[in-house]
Amino acid sequence: MSGFFDSEVMQAALFPALLTALVASSMSVMVLAHRLSFLAVGVSHATLAGLGLAVVLSLPLLPTATVVAVLVALLLTPMPKKIGLNEDAGTGMLFAGAMALGVVLLSSANKYEVDLFGLLFGNILTVSDTDIRWLLLVAALVLSSLVLAARSWWSIAFDATTAAAGGLPVTGLRLLLHAMVGLTVIMCVKLAGIVLTTGLLVLPAACAWFWGRSLGSLWLLSSAFAISGTLLGLMFSYQWDWPSGATVVLTLCSMFILSWGGSWLKHQGPGHNRQA
Amino acid sequence: MSTPVVSLSHINVGDARHPILEGINLNLEAGHFLGIVGPNGAGKSTLLDVITGLGPLDNGHVDLFGRCLRRTSRRRLLKKVAYLSQMHGAEPLLPLRARDVVAMGLTSYNAPLWRPAASSTKITEALAQVGMEHKAENDFRLLSGGQKQRVRLARALVREPALLLLDEPSAGLDTEGQDRLYQLLRRLCDEEDMAIIMVEHDIAAITAYVDSVACLNRRIHHHAMRGESIPEHVWHDMYGDHMHVMAHDARCIGCHDPEDK
């Protein structure tokens, strides 16, 4: 495995991959708490429309995809929930619509301009210096928002009515959260691709959910699972020449199963009492 | 005369064809414990939403602590208000200790991460007020319905509010728990000068503790002070002619004693 750390390609991929893991795992706590997994799926697939637009109009890929992802995430907030059209239905519609637009746009592009496999399943090994600068900017925005609003988001996830009655601007904070999910999706698409992005945005917090007992401990555990899962995934990917994004997501899936099993065993232990 | 904690003037919610609240006028002084009763769909929860600026207000004026409740003043005024909403049992199952739930009630909780969020002493005191200090470190998800409701009440109390709004707070509590809750609320009014508005279905259960009862069904049909009877036609106006008024407790606010006739 020593060749992994000597490999120039892996050395270049390590920083953006771990940065993505840190940001995605931090947001994944909010994605799980606010039940936004399907929204993350929708936004990640909607980036195909952004990438299609960028290819057809010769715009920079990541910035264009970022704008589209954030717009789609924000469009899902004002859905008329009282008549039953919530984010869930909205995601279904935008997911399909944006994906269809992306397919139409990309079909008119020269096939050599588009690395479709890389878009769908990610390729962190081809990240450029410009991409890294863009990822750093996005990471700074998401982490700053978390520092400012994490506790408010947590409070809203637990009980939005009481949070609003206490004076919190719930609608504004939800808009900010959706925009940050959109930004995080862009980071993940580079590592895991459109199809596998949800794995990075759900699995780290899902692993931590068995062990954390507060926002702080969940955040720490989620980051630890994501960083170790990404590192291990990249190692396996290098060792067996597997696609990097898929291997990272598979590693995180294995960690989830282990975490679930460990938690189950813990609750079977002697003297354990689940009753209040 | 001191400034009322809450002052509602000519509150109207809904349109003329589908009114939800009509012509509500109400003043509440510090230390006053008001119970609101009425049938389902009477607008009880809507009234609490109006007081916190959560609900739509088509007409009228809300003053809190002598200041007009506006979009710009709302956040500042609500720092002194705590609200315990109806328990729906649909809260997401977040991994939280009971003390973390209570911490969410502190106004400092929503500050950026570099500022300390919680006062450990205040949280312990609030949990002790509802008899849940021994469950502070327990997983909130694994508490019983009644225990969860007590922790939610502690989250409201930790704010040390001047005005406490409660929407069916006894849901999930057994009879003993209900009595303890009402005694605690009575004590908070008497000792802390807290003003309380409590929506409940069961007038008989709250009558020994509250200072007055407002009978609400779109409009306030009657506002009975302690020791005052509520005319029988008020009950019929609120609940319809199929109901019968029965006296069952001499202490009951608004209940008729047949011998009074």
Tab-separated table of N, CA, C and O in Angstrom, chain A residues 29 32-35 82 146-169 208-215 218-219 267 272-276, chain B residues 49 52 54 74-75 78-79 81 83-85 90-97 100-101 104 107-117 135 137-144 147 152 155 159:
chain	number	residue	atom	x	y	z
A	29	VAL	N	-25.202	15.510	8.379
A	29	VAL	CA	-25.971	15.513	9.637
A	29	VAL	C	-27.278	16.290	9.425
A	29	VAL	O	-28.360	15.862	9.846
A	32	LEU	N	-29.755	14.405	7.006
A	32	LEU	CA	-30.535	13.372	7.694
A	32	LEU	C	-31.565	13.985	8.635
A	32	LEU	O	-32.712	13.556	8.668
A	33	ALA	N	-31.138	15.015	9.385
A	33	ALA	CA	-32.045	15.624	10.363
A	33	ALA	C	-33.249	16.264	9.680
A	33	ALA	O	-34.366	16.196	10.186
A	34	HIS	N	-33.018	16.891	8.524
A	34	HIS	CA	-34.116	17.567	7.802
A	34	HIS	C	-34.744	16.665	6.744
A	34	HIS	O	-35.572	17.141	5.967
A	35	ARG	N	-34.351	15.416	6.710
A	35	ARG	CA	-34.892	14.444	5.746
A	35	ARG	C	-34.748	14.951	4.307
A	35	ARG	O	-35.717	15.028	3.553
A	82	LYS	N	-49.042	22.943	1.925
A	82	LYS	CA	-50.364	22.743	2.541
A	82	LYS	C	-51.307	21.960	1.646
A	82	LYS	O	-52.266	21.377	2.112
A	146	LEU	N	-22.301	26.626	8.208
A	146	LEU	CA	-22.503	25.668	9.300
A	146	LEU	C	-22.125	26.291	10.645
A	146	LEU	O	-22.838	26.120	11.638
A	147	VAL	N	-21.006	27.001	10.672
A	147	VAL	CA	-20.578	27.627	11.927
A	147	VAL	C	-21.636	28.630	12.392
A	147	VAL	O	-21.950	28.727	13.582
A	148	LEU	N	-22.216	29.353	11.438
A	148	LEU	CA	-23.191	30.381	11.799
A	148	LEU	C	-24.561	29.793	12.151
A	148	LEU	O	-25.232	30.274	13.062
A	149	ALA	N	-24.977	28.764	11.417
A	149	ALA	CA	-26.390	28.368	11.512
A	149	ALA	C	-26.632	26.926	11.956
A	149	ALA	O	-27.793	26.512	12.032
A	150	ALA	N	-25.574	26.166	12.275
A	150	ALA	CA	-25.778	24.738	12.568
A	150	ALA	C	-26.794	24.518	13.689
A	150	ALA	O	-27.693	23.674	13.581
A	151	ARG	N	-26.660	25.297	14.777
A	151	ARG	CA	-27.564	25.060	15.914
A	151	ARG	C	-29.005	25.467	15.568
A	151	ARG	O	-29.957	24.816	15.994
A	152	SER	N	-29.148	26.547	14.779
A	152	SER	CA	-30.508	26.945	14.363
A	152	SER	C	-31.113	25.876	13.474
A	152	SER	O	-32.295	25.522	13.621
A	153	TRP	N	-30.334	25.350	12.530
A	153	TRP	CA	-30.842	24.282	11.647
A	153	TRP	C	-31.246	23.055	12.458
A	153	TRP	O	-32.239	22.406	12.183
A	154	TRP	N	-30.441	22.745	13.463
A	154	TRP	CA	-30.711	21.581	14.324
A	154	TRP	C	-32.020	21.798	15.079
A	154	TRP	O	-32.856	20.904	15.185
A	155	SER	N	-32.185	23.002	15.589
A	155	SER	CA	-33.384	23.361	16.331
A	155	SER	C	-34.629	23.271	15.440
A	155	SER	O	-35.669	22.754	15.847
A	156	ILE	N	-34.505	23.739	14.201
A	156	ILE	CA	-35.633	23.692	13.255
A	156	ILE	C	-35.954	22.243	12.895
A	156	ILE	O	-37.119	21.865	12.780
A	157	ALA	N	-34.907	21.430	12.738
A	157	ALA	CA	-35.130	20.021	12.409
A	157	ALA	C	-35.905	19.333	13.525
A	157	ALA	O	-36.769	18.493	13.273
A	158	PHE	N	-35.632	19.704	14.765
A	158	PHE	CA	-36.298	19.054	15.892
A	158	PHE	C	-37.749	19.515	16.010
A	158	PHE	O	-38.653	18.701	16.186
A	159	ASP	N	-37.984	20.824	15.916
A	159	ASP	CA	-39.337	21.346	16.107
A	159	ASP	C	-39.416	22.734	15.467
A	159	ASP	O	-39.118	23.745	16.106
A	160	ALA	N	-39.837	22.756	14.202
A	160	ALA	CA	-39.840	24.016	13.440
A	160	ALA	C	-40.849	25.009	14.009
A	160	ALA	O	-40.584	26.217	14.034
A	161	THR	N	-41.980	24.514	14.508
A	161	THR	CA	-43.016	25.426	15.013
A	161	THR	C	-42.500	26.211	16.216
A	161	THR	O	-42.633	27.435	16.284
A	162	THR	N	-41.896	25.487	17.171
A	162	THR	CA	-41.400	26.164	18.363
A	162	THR	C	-40.230	27.078	18.010
A	162	THR	O	-40.081	28.163	18.579
A	163	ALA	N	-39.397	26.646	17.071
A	163	ALA	CA	-38.275	27.497	16.649
A	163	ALA	C	-38.800	28.804	16.055
A	163	ALA	O	-38.292	29.886	16.364
A	164	ALA	N	-39.849	28.701	15.231
A	164	ALA	CA	-40.423	29.908	14.621
A	164	ALA	C	-41.086	30.778	15.685
A	164	ALA	O	-40.962	32.001	15.668
A	165	ALA	N	-41.767	30.131	16.644
A	165	ALA	CA	-42.423	30.896	17.714
A	165	ALA	C	-41.397	31.591	18.602
A	165	ALA	O	-41.701	32.587	19.251
A	166	GLY	N	-40.189	31.081	18.623
A	166	GLY	CA	-39.128	31.703	19.411
A	166	GLY	C	-38.443	32.839	18.660
A	166	GLY	O	-37.502	33.438	19.177
A	167	GLY	N	-38.897	33.108	17.434
A	167	GLY	CA	-38.360	34.251	16.689
A	167	GLY	C	-37.351	33.895	15.609
A	167	GLY	O	-36.823	34.770	14.942
A	168	LEU	N	-37.054	32.593	15.411
A	168	LEU	CA	-36.077	32.221	14.374
A	168	LEU	C	-36.681	32.436	12.981
A	168	LEU	O	-37.831	32.045	12.746
A	169	PRO	N	-35.937	33.008	12.050
A	169	PRO	CA	-36.440	33.160	10.681
A	169	PRO	C	-36.356	31.823	9.933
A	169	PRO	O	-35.410	31.560	9.183
A	208	ALA	N	-22.951	7.606	11.911
A	208	ALA	CA	-22.817	8.273	13.221
A	208	ALA	C	-24.106	8.203	14.028
A	208	ALA	O	-24.080	8.287	15.258
A	209	TRP	N	-25.249	8.082	13.330
A	209	TRP	CA	-26.562	8.110	13.999
A	209	TRP	C	-26.673	7.045	15.088
A	209	TRP	O	-27.397	7.202	16.056
A	210	PHE	N	-25.947	5.932	14.917
A	210	PHE	CA	-26.024	4.839	15.916
A	210	PHE	C	-25.301	5.196	17.213
A	210	PHE	O	-25.579	4.619	18.247
A	211	TRP	N	-24.354	6.148	17.137
A	211	TRP	CA	-23.474	6.368	18.280
A	211	TRP	C	-23.579	7.778	18.873
A	211	TRP	O	-23.328	7.963	20.058
A	212	GLY	N	-23.898	8.761	18.056
A	212	GLY	CA	-23.937	10.152	18.529
A	212	GLY	C	-25.113	10.385	19.452
A	212	GLY	O	-26.152	9.740	19.334
A	213	ARG	N	-24.962	11.314	20.395
A	213	ARG	CA	-26.052	11.653	21.291
A	213	ARG	C	-26.272	13.160	21.363
A	213	ARG	O	-26.986	13.653	22.221
A	214	SER	N	-25.610	13.911	20.481
A	214	SER	CA	-25.803	15.361	20.446
A	214	SER	C	-25.312	15.850	19.088
A	214	SER	O	-24.660	15.098	18.351
A	215	LEU	N	-25.618	17.101	18.763
A	215	LEU	CA	-25.186	17.653	17.482
A	215	LEU	C	-23.659	17.576	17.343
A	215	LEU	O	-23.133	17.154	16.304
A	218	LEU	N	-22.392	13.942	16.889
A	218	LEU	CA	-22.774	13.447	15.561
A	218	LEU	C	-21.871	14.023	14.482
A	218	LEU	O	-21.422	13.323	13.573
A	219	TRP	N	-21.597	15.307	14.599
A	219	TRP	CA	-20.770	16.007	13.615
A	219	TRP	C	-19.360	15.408	13.585
A	219	TRP	O	-18.816	15.094	12.531
A	267	HIS	N	-26.603	-3.293	21.980
A	267	HIS	CA	-27.912	-3.335	22.627
A	267	HIS	C	-28.314	-4.741	23.081
A	267	HIS	O	-29.300	-4.906	23.792
A	272	HIS	N	-28.340	-4.224	29.396
A	272	HIS	CA	-28.740	-3.050	28.633
A	272	HIS	C	-30.245	-2.891	28.703
A	272	HIS	O	-31.001	-3.820	28.490
A	273	ASN	N	-30.674	-1.677	28.973
A	273	ASN	CA	-32.102	-1.415	29.129
A	273	ASN	C	-32.499	-0.277	28.211
A	273	ASN	O	-32.054	0.835	28.355
A	274	ARG	N	-33.339	-0.581	27.225
A	274	ARG	CA	-33.765	0.452	26.281
A	274	ARG	C	-34.952	1.266	26.805
A	274	ARG	O	-35.338	2.254	26.230
A	275	GLN	N	-35.510	0.797	27.903
A	275	GLN	CA	-36.685	1.513	28.407
A	275	GLN	C	-36.276	2.799	29.097
A	275	GLN	O	-35.218	2.904	29.676
A	276	ALA	N	-37.203	3.784	29.005
A	276	ALA	CA	-36.945	5.039	29.718
A	276	ALA	C	-37.128	4.771	31.180
A	276	ALA	O	-36.686	5.215	32.075
B	49	ASP	N	-51.011	31.267	17.695
B	49	ASP	CA	-50.153	31.611	16.552
B	49	ASP	C	-50.159	33.115	16.296
B	49	ASP	O	-49.131	33.706	15.961
B	52	THR	N	-47.891	34.946	18.710
B	52	THR	CA	-46.449	34.812	18.435
B	52	THR	C	-46.088	35.313	17.033
B	52	THR	O	-44.930	35.197	16.624
B	54	LEU	N	-46.975	33.995	14.306
B	54	LEU	CA	-46.795	32.860	13.383
B	54	LEU	C	-47.920	32.760	12.364
B	54	LEU	O	-47.705	32.358	11.236
B	74	ARG	N	-40.398	41.496	16.126
B	74	ARG	CA	-40.855	40.178	16.557
B	74	ARG	C	-39.770	39.397	17.303
B	74	ARG	O	-39.986	38.885	18.393
B	75	ARG	N	-38.587	39.340	16.701
B	75	ARG	CA	-37.532	38.502	17.280
B	75	ARG	C	-37.161	38.981	18.687
B	75	ARG	O	-36.973	38.181	19.603
B	78	LEU	N	-40.102	38.283	21.208
B	78	LEU	CA	-40.339	36.859	21.487
B	78	LEU	C	-39.250	36.242	22.369
B	78	LEU	O	-39.386	35.100	22.800
B	79	LYS	N	-38.205	37.001	22.652
B	79	LYS	CA	-37.190	36.474	23.581
B	79	LYS	C	-37.780	36.250	24.963
B	79	LYS	O	-37.286	35.450	25.739
B	81	VAL	N	-40.935	35.309	25.409
B	81	VAL	CA	-42.121	34.464	25.249
B	81	VAL	C	-41.679	33.021	25.016
B	81	VAL	O	-40.732	32.773	24.274
B	83	TYR	N	-43.250	29.068	24.028
B	83	TYR	CA	-44.428	28.459	23.402
B	83	TYR	C	-44.268	26.942	23.418
B	83	TYR	O	-43.283	26.415	22.920
B	84	LEU	N	-45.240	26.274	24.001
B	84	LEU	CA	-45.254	24.809	23.952
B	84	LEU	C	-46.369	24.411	22.997
B	84	LEU	O	-47.556	24.522	23.328
B	85	SER	N	-45.983	23.979	21.800
B	85	SER	CA	-46.992	23.658	20.788
B	85	SER	C	-47.616	22.293	21.091
B	85	SER	O	-47.116	21.536	21.923
B	90	ALA	N	-44.877	13.442	15.935
B	90	ALA	CA	-44.246	13.258	14.633
B	90	ALA	C	-42.883	13.943	14.573
B	90	ALA	O	-42.384	14.240	13.500
B	91	GLU	N	-42.327	14.234	15.758
B	91	GLU	CA	-41.007	14.868	15.757
B	91	GLU	C	-39.982	13.898	15.184
B	91	GLU	O	-40.056	12.693	15.422
B	92	PRO	N	-39.031	14.413	14.403
B	92	PRO	CA	-38.021	13.512	13.860
B	92	PRO	C	-37.203	12.885	14.989
B	92	PRO	O	-36.994	13.504	16.037
B	93	LEU	N	-36.764	11.670	14.784
B	93	LEU	CA	-36.044	10.952	15.844
B	93	LEU	C	-34.571	11.336	15.822
B	93	LEU	O	-33.714	10.562	15.380
B	94	LEU	N	-34.275	12.532	16.271
B	94	LEU	CA	-32.880	12.987	16.297
B	94	LEU	C	-32.185	12.433	17.535
B	94	LEU	O	-32.777	12.392	18.616
B	95	PRO	N	-30.921	12.029	17.393
B	95	PRO	CA	-30.190	11.576	18.578
B	95	PRO	C	-29.872	12.766	19.489
B	95	PRO	O	-29.039	13.599	19.161
B	96	LEU	N	-30.585	12.849	20.576
B	96	LEU	CA	-30.438	13.978	21.498
B	96	LEU	C	-30.628	13.505	22.922
B	96	LEU	O	-31.477	12.661	23.175
B	97	ARG	N	-29.853	14.094	23.836
B	97	ARG	CA	-30.139	13.855	25.240
B	97	ARG	C	-31.251	14.812	25.666
B	97	ARG	O	-31.441	15.861	25.025
B	100	ASP	N	-30.170	18.338	25.913
B	100	ASP	CA	-29.972	19.056	24.645
B	100	ASP	C	-31.287	19.647	24.151
B	100	ASP	O	-31.310	20.728	23.551
B	101	VAL	N	-32.383	18.903	24.384
B	101	VAL	CA	-33.702	19.415	23.987
B	101	VAL	C	-34.010	20.678	24.787
B	101	VAL	O	-34.475	21.681	24.244
B	104	MET	N	-32.256	23.859	23.685
B	104	MET	CA	-32.822	24.546	22.512
B	104	MET	C	-33.756	25.692	22.900
B	104	MET	O	-34.018	26.576	22.096
B	107	THR	N	-32.374	31.354	24.542
B	107	THR	CA	-32.247	32.273	23.399
B	107	THR	C	-30.811	32.272	22.860
B	107	THR	O	-30.587	32.566	21.699
B	108	SER	N	-29.847	31.913	23.698
B	108	SER	CA	-28.444	31.895	23.257
B	108	SER	C	-28.126	30.662	22.408
B	108	SER	O	-27.065	30.593	21.788
B	109	TYR	N	-29.055	29.698	22.353
B	109	TYR	CA	-28.752	28.436	21.660
B	109	TYR	C	-28.479	28.640	20.176
B	109	TYR	O	-27.632	27.965	19.588
B	110	ASN	N	-29.199	29.571	19.569
B	110	ASN	CA	-29.094	29.724	18.116
B	110	ASN	C	-27.949	30.636	17.679
B	110	ASN	O	-27.863	30.997	16.507
B	111	ALA	N	-27.092	30.994	18.609
B	111	ALA	CA	-25.945	31.851	18.267
B	111	ALA	C	-24.919	31.042	17.461
B	111	ALA	O	-24.970	29.810	17.444
B	112	PRO	N	-23.985	31.734	16.767
B	112	PRO	CA	-22.923	31.007	16.059
B	112	PRO	C	-22.137	30.093	17.002
B	112	PRO	O	-22.137	30.282	18.223
B	113	LEU	N	-21.440	29.120	16.413
B	113	LEU	CA	-20.820	28.061	17.222
B	113	LEU	C	-19.726	28.550	18.166
B	113	LEU	O	-19.411	27.878	19.142
B	114	TRP	N	-19.130	29.704	17.871
B	114	TRP	CA	-18.044	30.149	18.751
B	114	TRP	C	-18.563	30.716	20.073
B	114	TRP	O	-17.804	30.978	20.977
B	115	ARG	N	-19.893	30.934	20.161
B	115	ARG	CA	-20.449	31.406	21.428
B	115	ARG	C	-21.027	30.222	22.206
B	115	ARG	O	-21.642	29.345	21.610
B	116	PRO	N	-20.835	30.182	23.527
B	116	PRO	CA	-21.395	29.055	24.297
B	116	PRO	C	-22.914	29.039	24.194
B	116	PRO	O	-23.553	30.087	24.231
B	117	ALA	N	-23.461	27.823	24.045
B	117	ALA	CA	-24.901	27.716	23.768
B	117	ALA	C	-25.724	27.560	25.030
B	117	ALA	O	-26.822	28.068	25.128
B	135	LYS	N	-33.260	12.401	34.402
B	135	LYS	CA	-33.251	11.872	33.029
B	135	LYS	C	-32.453	12.787	32.082
B	135	LYS	O	-32.554	12.640	30.870
B	137	GLU	N	-29.452	13.033	31.053
B	137	GLU	CA	-28.509	12.445	30.098
B	137	GLU	C	-29.171	11.356	29.233
B	137	GLU	O	-28.509	10.763	28.387
B	138	ASN	N	-30.460	11.096	29.463
B	138	ASN	CA	-31.132	10.020	28.713
B	138	ASN	C	-31.417	10.427	27.267
B	138	ASN	O	-31.596	11.594	26.959
B	139	ASP	N	-31.467	9.424	26.407
B	139	ASP	CA	-31.797	9.640	24.998
B	139	ASP	C	-33.266	10.055	24.904
B	139	ASP	O	-34.153	9.308	25.326
B	140	PHE	N	-33.507	11.234	24.345
B	140	PHE	CA	-34.881	11.759	24.273
B	140	PHE	C	-35.803	10.814	23.519
B	140	PHE	O	-36.976	10.678	23.843
B	141	ARG	N	-35.269	10.122	22.505
B	141	ARG	CA	-36.095	9.237	21.676
B	141	ARG	C	-36.685	8.089	22.475
B	141	ARG	O	-37.692	7.512	22.109
B	142	LEU	N	-35.993	7.721	23.569
B	142	LEU	CA	-36.421	6.536	24.316
B	142	LEU	C	-37.300	6.869	25.523
B	142	LEU	O	-37.680	5.979	26.277
B	143	LEU	N	-37.613	8.161	25.704
B	143	LEU	CA	-38.483	8.542	26.821
B	143	LEU	C	-39.934	8.230	26.461
B	143	LEU	O	-40.296	8.162	25.278
B	144	SER	N	-40.765	8.070	27.506
B	144	SER	CA	-42.198	7.833	27.253
B	144	SER	C	-42.846	9.140	26.793
B	144	SER	O	-42.247	10.219	26.912
B	147	GLN	N	-43.009	11.702	29.576
B	147	GLN	CA	-41.678	12.237	29.911
B	147	GLN	C	-41.216	13.222	28.838
B	147	GLN	O	-40.631	14.263	29.142
B	152	ARG	N	-40.261	18.818	27.034
B	152	ARG	CA	-40.634	19.930	26.149
B	152	ARG	C	-41.068	21.138	26.984
B	152	ARG	O	-40.791	22.283	26.636
B	155	ARG	N	-38.086	22.846	28.217
B	155	ARG	CA	-37.487	23.664	27.151
B	155	ARG	C	-38.157	25.042	27.099
B	155	ARG	O	-37.513	26.052	26.826
B	159	ARG	N	-36.249	29.315	29.279
B	159	ARG	CA	-36.160	30.670	28.728
B	159	ARG	C	-36.453	31.726	29.780
B	159	ARG	O	-36.264	32.911	29.547
